[in-house]
Amino acid sequence: MEFDKFTKILSKKVDEFICIKNEEISKNIECEVSKITNMQSDNSKSFIITTYMKNGKKYKKSSFKTDIINEKVIDSIIKLTKSSDELKYHYGIPDKKEFKIIKRFDQNILNFNFEDGVTKLNELIKETKHDEVILSSADISWGMNKSRLINSNGVDFESKDTNYSMSASVVTKDKNANYYDYITDYKLINKNNNKVSLGNNILKKVLDLKKAIKIEKKDIPKNVEFSKEVLSSLMKYSFLSNFKGKNVEEGQSLFNKDNLNEKIINENLSIINNGRDGKFASTIDGEGTETKKTNLIEKGVLKNYIYDFNTAKNNNVEPTGSGTINGGTSFDRIDIESNLKNIDNTLIIDSVIGAHTANSLTTDFSVQIDRAYIRDGEDLKPIKGFLLTNKMIDVLKNTCGMNSKLEEKYGFKTKNLVSKISF
Amino acid sequence: MIKMEDKIIKYLEKSDIKFWDIRFEDKKSQNVTTWNGKIHNISEANSQGYSIRVLYKNGIGFATGNNYDMIMNSAQDALKMAKALNENSKNKRGIYSDNPIKDNCETKVKTNVEDISIEEKKKFVLECSKYVENEKNLESSQFVYSDSIKQKKYFNSEGSEIKQKLSYVYGGDNLVASKLVNGEKRIETYASRTGRLAGFEITKEIFSKIDESIKNVNLLLNAKDLKSGNYEVICDPTLTDVFIHEALGHACEADIIDQGDSCLENKTGHKLAKDIVNVYDEGIGNTWGSFFYDDEGIKAQKTCLIENGILKGYMHSRETAWKHNVKPTGNGRSETVKNIPIVRMRNTYIEKGKDKFEDMISSIKKGVFMLGSKGGQVDTAKGTYQFSAKMGFKIEHGEIGDPIREVSLSGTTLDTLSNIEMIGNKRLEGFPGFCGKGGQSVPVIGNNPFIKLSVGNVGGK
């Protein structure tokens, strides 16, 4: 059944709805031990449908995910919605409006073919060729996602986004050091727009790591520099969920409404949920609200939470364009801004294992440091890892510097963050 | 459907292909959750799709989709990719091939979830919510019920035709409790889950797990911090599962070995642990990680990884089996029909030993008893790992002492294996989880015994 016809029939049978049609074309080539092994392609479509039905003064809601749409699906949706409990509150769904369009589309990706992919992977294989190193795995993926959101308030928005990524993992033959990295963008990445190549970078890093030495506790600098990779994963697993409006409303956050405008971290730090910028920014969220730039923390002071449409209305604030179609919220790119200066002597924590075991309510984390360096200005000396236990909120309170260059990666735009930590 | 399969099979048979397989999958799942005594979400998901894998000389092409009108184009795409890869790659490629299998099997259930209305599923989660409503320290409670029916069809160039219907059911809780400790609000969480290949009857077992969560979340509110250091350690079956799965299991996957990414490369025949240690990965039965046939049409089986402390072999897909010149072990699994099967674990466990739990505790002067898992991570190449337990207890002079919180275990796979010195005399059902690898997530479990480590690096404060 055509999507338009489906939504037309649905509109007559339910009170409100949000429907998303996704069509995905993706291609992928894999490489193992410096040899290209697999080529894959996928061409599929799927639908996500959220419906609301009135039950007296209250509403009932359900979510349905399907690969095919027909009248039978509509019957199942209605049955499911009627079975649902009444919502505690419901204020409606986003209204129709003119959106400021964000484009994340590169025609070059659609013209990129398997032969081009093989050439790129062969370049990577060549770059990582070394007597002491194995390119254990690598892959290149590219594709397009065409998405159309229709809701019962007249929002009808279609977007076409492209994506491109390349990842590689190297290990030394003696297995003492390994390194993984990736590059990704909505547009084709080539040597002209990416100054350091992925292959050269990971080969240099893994060869450096081979020289890692054990260090005495007394020689560890007290200024600890969290790399972008570590900072983003610790923020994600031990801190950010406290900024979800729904979690605040339900007492599942470290903060409550009264904490707004209180100083919670170092006054030189600002944390922003930036839905309007970044490689994978989108025009609207999963409910049809225009995305926004929202200051979560401004110069150390708690300023805002992220909201979907209904939680925002219930809290008498504007939605932040962070809603997902099934009623949750998700973060956009997180920007960490600061005027703090570089610090020369630091312990750089470059990679950790176990960040996802952190406790987001208390912000406690206990991780094994996988890669670390001692920084002396621009000079980095690799050292062996050890266990690190702390609270993310304390790391952000004790921040004393920002090192390295500002970069967008891992869903964040930030420099490395330096914090005073006692071991 | 039959006509469509025949058409594709005819096309593939006409082409000069060494091996091909086609998979079809239909999945239907329902999910009900409660939040603080109210229904929070009811959702349903239906998906369908197909995949075609083709080995042409030394090239493998894999195409997928869910629009059946496009299936012939996908078959042509797969062959085109395999030919392109053959031209671009000089390395020998192969897929293990054997005698054809024709079978049709389905999960034996007492109460088919398809016969249970959404109202009854709602009633069950609401009963769970009611079960905890008088718990005074609870800040919030969440309960989940989820089922999914997967119908899979597999055809290949050997002439195999396999149909299987799998019924996955799980239920669980996530409790958040709080209490004022020294004037500060302390918040703790605990979650438990039961899941396996079963019908709706499994829901009766979930209440005993809720009891366990209530007891543990309350203990955590009074738990103390532990000073990091080396201790004698007892791991409960869930933490043992995480160690065996993450630290040993992944390093025993043949594709990881082939990538040079395993600390166990060239170690078959080596003594890694004491004689008492026997480790298996098993797909037989009705555990959360079980099935009848893997996603390459290989029958589920029990695979020995370690026997009497000696590493016996690795886990294989058809492709790695061809490379290693061995038989596949039924570990070729994929998250959905859209993903290419890779080597994945199933139910991975240490075989039970002879030791009683009480004897294990009484053998320790100063140690730690660690329970549950909040997850972990491993570097298979270096063989290093870090796992966080949900909670723990001090062990002093052979007795269990105060509860402790935020404890983790880290070390190297080889050291930890050689430090296993006692193994409990029964295996218990583990935490039904999902294992992620290569961007794919599949259901896995480990039904393990308690184990004692002579020394473990325990992280605390």
mmCIF file of C-alpha atoms in Angstrom, chain A residues 24 27-33 35-47 60-68 73 76-77 79-88 114-115 118-119 122 134-137 169-178 209 246-247 250-254 326 352-359 361-362 364-371 387-391, chain B residues 30 35-50 58-67 70 74 77-78 80-82 84-85 88-89 91 93 118-119 122 126 139-141 176 185-189 228 255 258-265 319 323 338-340 374-382 384-388 405-408 410-411 438 457-461:
data_model
loop_
_atom_site.group_PDB
_atom_site.id
_atom_site.type_symbol
_atom_site.label_atom_id
_atom_site.label_comp_id
_atom_site.label_asym_id
_atom_site.label_seq_id
_atom_site.Cartn_x
_atom_site.Cartn_y
_atom_site.Cartn_z
ATOM 1 C CA GLU A 24 17.740 2.659 3.134
ATOM 2 C CA LYS A 27 26.854 -0.800 0.640
ATOM 3 C CA ASN A 28 29.766 -2.212 2.549
ATOM 4 C CA ILE A 29 33.125 -3.837 1.835
ATOM 5 C CA GLU A 30 35.082 -5.678 4.519
ATOM 6 C CA CYS A 31 38.723 -6.521 4.844
ATOM 7 C CA GLU A 32 40.455 -9.025 7.129
ATOM 8 C CA VAL A 33 44.203 -9.358 7.635
ATOM 9 C CA LYS A 35 42.688 -8.883 2.334
ATOM 10 C CA ILE A 36 39.313 -7.785 1.020
ATOM 11 C CA THR A 37 36.842 -10.475 2.051
ATOM 12 C CA ASN A 38 33.195 -9.456 1.619
ATOM 13 C CA MET A 39 30.976 -7.129 -0.333
ATOM 14 C CA GLN A 40 27.450 -6.470 0.884
ATOM 15 C CA SER A 41 24.468 -4.462 -0.240
ATOM 16 C CA ASP A 42 21.117 -3.761 1.379
ATOM 17 C CA ASN A 43 18.014 -2.191 -0.024
ATOM 18 C CA SER A 44 15.140 -2.095 2.415
ATOM 19 C CA LYS A 45 12.325 -0.015 3.808
ATOM 20 C CA SER A 46 10.559 0.114 7.149
ATOM 21 C CA PHE A 47 7.785 2.052 8.852
ATOM 22 C CA LYS A 60 -4.158 5.958 24.731
ATOM 23 C CA LYS A 61 -1.018 5.427 22.714
ATOM 24 C CA SER A 62 0.929 2.638 20.987
ATOM 25 C CA SER A 63 3.985 2.232 18.757
ATOM 26 C CA PHE A 64 4.225 -0.176 15.861
ATOM 27 C CA LYS A 65 7.200 -1.067 13.696
ATOM 28 C CA THR A 66 6.696 -2.899 10.448
ATOM 29 C CA ASP A 67 8.294 -3.587 7.080
ATOM 30 C CA ILE A 68 4.966 -3.659 5.233
ATOM 31 C CA VAL A 73 -1.527 -3.441 9.959
ATOM 32 C CA SER A 76 -3.418 -4.390 14.551
ATOM 33 C CA ILE A 77 -2.395 -0.827 15.457
ATOM 34 C CA LYS A 79 -6.189 -3.127 18.624
ATOM 35 C CA LEU A 80 -2.849 -2.396 20.256
ATOM 36 C CA THR A 81 -3.736 1.236 20.998
ATOM 37 C CA LYS A 82 -7.079 0.271 22.520
ATOM 38 C CA SER A 83 -5.272 -2.226 24.776
ATOM 39 C CA SER A 84 -2.957 0.448 26.105
ATOM 40 C CA ASP A 85 -3.475 2.207 29.420
ATOM 41 C CA GLU A 86 -4.508 5.834 29.517
ATOM 42 C CA LEU A 87 -1.603 8.250 29.349
ATOM 43 C CA LYS A 88 -0.930 10.295 32.471
ATOM 44 C CA PHE A 114 32.200 -0.967 -5.403
ATOM 45 C CA GLU A 115 35.322 -0.404 -7.506
ATOM 46 C CA VAL A 118 37.973 -1.438 -3.298
ATOM 47 C CA THR A 119 40.434 1.288 -4.354
ATOM 48 C CA ASN A 122 43.567 -1.016 -1.063
ATOM 49 C CA ILE A 134 48.716 -6.626 11.058
ATOM 50 C CA LEU A 135 45.706 -4.772 9.666
ATOM 51 C CA SER A 136 43.321 -7.137 11.460
ATOM 52 C CA SER A 137 40.092 -5.701 10.069
ATOM 53 C CA SER A 169 41.883 -1.934 13.436
ATOM 54 C CA VAL A 170 45.586 -2.789 13.675
ATOM 55 C CA VAL A 171 47.481 -5.007 16.074
ATOM 56 C CA THR A 172 51.203 -5.575 16.513
ATOM 57 C CA LYS A 173 52.392 -9.093 15.701
ATOM 58 C CA ASP A 174 53.516 -9.605 19.320
ATOM 59 C CA LYS A 175 49.942 -8.556 20.397
ATOM 60 C CA ASN A 176 51.300 -5.992 22.839
ATOM 61 C CA ALA A 177 49.521 -3.067 21.234
ATOM 62 C CA ASN A 178 46.470 -2.455 19.120
ATOM 63 C CA LEU A 209 52.069 2.170 21.776
ATOM 64 C CA LYS A 246 11.592 12.797 31.453
ATOM 65 C CA ASN A 247 14.217 11.385 33.852
ATOM 66 C CA GLU A 250 10.354 10.838 37.144
ATOM 67 C CA GLY A 251 13.104 11.229 39.744
ATOM 68 C CA GLN A 252 15.571 9.248 37.634
ATOM 69 C CA SER A 253 18.115 12.041 37.454
ATOM 70 C CA LEU A 254 20.833 13.397 39.666
ATOM 71 C CA ASN A 326 8.056 6.358 20.358
ATOM 72 C CA VAL A 352 39.379 2.904 28.408
ATOM 73 C CA ILE A 353 37.489 -0.340 28.685
ATOM 74 C CA GLY A 354 34.332 -0.645 30.754
ATOM 75 C CA ALA A 355 32.905 2.895 30.394
ATOM 76 C CA HIS A 356 29.448 1.475 29.734
ATOM 77 C CA THR A 357 29.364 -0.078 33.214
ATOM 78 C CA ALA A 358 29.172 3.376 34.815
ATOM 79 C CA ASN A 359 26.320 4.352 37.149
ATOM 80 C CA LEU A 361 22.581 8.217 38.583
ATOM 81 C CA THR A 362 25.614 8.652 40.793
ATOM 82 C CA ASP A 364 30.429 6.745 39.402
ATOM 83 C CA PHE A 365 32.706 4.986 36.936
ATOM 84 C CA SER A 366 35.420 2.376 37.283
ATOM 85 C CA VAL A 367 37.371 1.725 34.095
ATOM 86 C CA GLN A 368 40.507 -0.043 32.981
ATOM 87 C CA ILE A 369 42.789 2.371 31.143
ATOM 88 C CA ASP A 370 43.681 0.734 27.855
ATOM 89 C CA ARG A 371 45.898 3.436 26.325
ATOM 90 C CA LEU A 387 42.370 1.091 36.918
ATOM 91 C CA LEU A 388 40.702 4.490 37.258
ATOM 92 C CA THR A 389 37.714 5.085 39.534
ATOM 93 C CA ASN A 390 35.959 8.431 39.944
ATOM 94 C CA LYS A 391 32.721 10.388 39.556
ATOM 95 C CA GLN B 30 5.448 -7.665 21.344
ATOM 96 C CA TRP B 35 6.795 2.328 35.062
ATOM 97 C CA ASN B 36 5.849 2.853 38.699
ATOM 98 C CA GLY B 37 2.779 0.678 38.543
ATOM 99 C CA LYS B 38 1.358 1.998 35.272
ATOM 100 C CA ILE B 39 1.642 0.669 31.749
ATOM 101 C CA HIS B 40 4.438 2.738 30.236
ATOM 102 C CA ASN B 41 4.647 1.359 26.729
ATOM 103 C CA ILE B 42 3.026 -1.230 24.506
ATOM 104 C CA SER B 43 4.689 -1.863 21.202
ATOM 105 C CA GLU B 44 4.702 -4.363 18.417
ATOM 106 C CA ALA B 45 7.211 -4.891 15.654
ATOM 107 C CA ASN B 46 6.920 -6.996 12.539
ATOM 108 C CA SER B 47 9.762 -7.473 10.123
ATOM 109 C CA GLN B 48 10.551 -9.628 7.159
ATOM 110 C CA GLY B 49 13.418 -9.986 4.778
ATOM 111 C CA TYR B 50 15.742 -12.147 2.789
ATOM 112 C CA ASN B 58 37.294 -16.709 -4.662
ATOM 113 C CA GLY B 59 34.733 -13.957 -4.155
ATOM 114 C CA ILE B 60 31.785 -13.748 -1.759
ATOM 115 C CA GLY B 61 28.847 -11.413 -2.420
ATOM 116 C CA PHE B 62 25.966 -10.829 0.019
ATOM 117 C CA ALA B 63 22.777 -8.960 -0.809
ATOM 118 C CA THR B 64 19.732 -8.350 1.353
ATOM 119 C CA GLY B 65 16.400 -6.601 1.242
ATOM 120 C CA ASN B 66 12.783 -6.796 2.354
ATOM 121 C CA ASN B 67 10.970 -6.033 -0.852
ATOM 122 C CA MET B 70 13.381 -6.989 -5.807
ATOM 123 C CA SER B 74 19.421 -8.871 -5.130
ATOM 124 C CA ASP B 77 23.747 -8.061 -7.167
ATOM 125 C CA ALA B 78 25.204 -10.795 -4.946
ATOM 126 C CA LYS B 80 27.975 -9.338 -9.431
ATOM 127 C CA MET B 81 29.711 -8.463 -6.147
ATOM 128 C CA ALA B 82 31.189 -11.962 -5.817
ATOM 129 C CA ALA B 84 34.005 -8.238 -8.706
ATOM 130 C CA LEU B 85 35.624 -9.420 -5.497
ATOM 131 C CA ASN B 88 40.071 -7.808 -7.143
ATOM 132 C CA SER B 89 41.320 -10.335 -4.633
ATOM 133 C CA ASN B 91 43.389 -14.820 -1.826
ATOM 134 C CA ARG B 93 38.178 -18.195 -0.348
ATOM 135 C CA ILE B 118 -2.023 -8.341 24.855
ATOM 136 C CA GLU B 119 -4.429 -7.899 27.812
ATOM 137 C CA LYS B 122 -0.395 -6.403 30.424
ATOM 138 C CA LEU B 126 0.986 -5.073 36.283
ATOM 139 C CA GLU B 139 12.062 5.227 44.202
ATOM 140 C CA SER B 140 10.873 3.658 40.980
ATOM 141 C CA SER B 141 10.231 0.290 39.432
ATOM 142 C CA VAL B 176 15.719 2.020 41.802
ATOM 143 C CA LYS B 185 20.569 10.843 49.240
ATOM 144 C CA ARG B 186 22.008 7.559 48.005
ATOM 145 C CA ILE B 187 20.425 6.032 44.905
ATOM 146 C CA GLU B 188 21.050 2.420 43.878
ATOM 147 C CA THR B 189 19.684 0.231 41.105
ATOM 148 C CA SER B 228 41.011 -1.557 45.437
ATOM 149 C CA ASP B 255 37.363 -15.191 12.905
ATOM 150 C CA ASP B 258 42.184 -15.282 11.849
ATOM 151 C CA GLN B 259 42.300 -11.504 12.289
ATOM 152 C CA GLY B 260 45.322 -11.905 14.571
ATOM 153 C CA ASP B 261 43.212 -10.347 17.294
ATOM 154 C CA SER B 262 43.233 -13.157 19.873
ATOM 155 C CA CYS B 263 45.585 -13.902 22.741
ATOM 156 C CA LEU B 264 44.719 -17.594 22.167
ATOM 157 C CA GLU B 265 46.121 -17.812 18.633
ATOM 158 C CA GLU B 319 33.815 -19.914 6.241
ATOM 159 C CA LYS B 323 39.925 -22.025 6.216
ATOM 160 C CA LYS B 338 20.011 -8.630 6.782
ATOM 161 C CA ASN B 339 23.371 -9.448 8.382
ATOM 162 C CA ILE B 340 26.012 -11.870 7.149
ATOM 163 C CA LYS B 374 26.860 -4.415 34.976
ATOM 164 C CA GLY B 375 28.748 -5.350 31.829
ATOM 165 C CA GLY B 376 32.348 -5.280 30.870
ATOM 166 C CA GLN B 377 34.806 -5.055 28.061
ATOM 167 C CA VAL B 378 37.717 -7.048 26.801
ATOM 168 C CA ASP B 379 40.709 -6.586 24.559
ATOM 169 C CA THR B 380 40.936 -10.005 22.925
ATOM 170 C CA ALA B 381 44.365 -9.381 21.392
ATOM 171 C CA LYS B 382 46.103 -8.354 24.597
ATOM 172 C CA THR B 384 42.946 -7.882 29.136
ATOM 173 C CA TYR B 385 39.479 -7.330 30.571
ATOM 174 C CA GLN B 386 37.429 -5.227 32.990
ATOM 175 C CA PHE B 387 34.035 -6.291 34.353
ATOM 176 C CA SER B 388 31.849 -4.480 36.863
ATOM 177 C CA ARG B 405 29.250 -1.544 45.977
ATOM 178 C CA GLU B 406 30.872 -0.318 42.748
ATOM 179 C CA VAL B 407 33.311 -3.226 42.544
ATOM 180 C CA SER B 408 35.006 -4.387 39.377
ATOM 181 C CA SER B 410 40.103 -6.746 35.902
ATOM 182 C CA GLY B 411 43.089 -8.700 34.727
ATOM 183 C CA GLY B 438 30.658 -6.509 14.123
ATOM 184 C CA ASN B 457 42.449 -7.552 40.846
ATOM 185 C CA VAL B 458 39.367 -5.932 42.388
ATOM 186 C CA GLY B 459 38.611 -2.289 41.700
ATOM 187 C CA GLY B 460 36.796 -0.214 44.312
ATOM 188 C CA LYS B 461 37.514 3.172 45.819
#
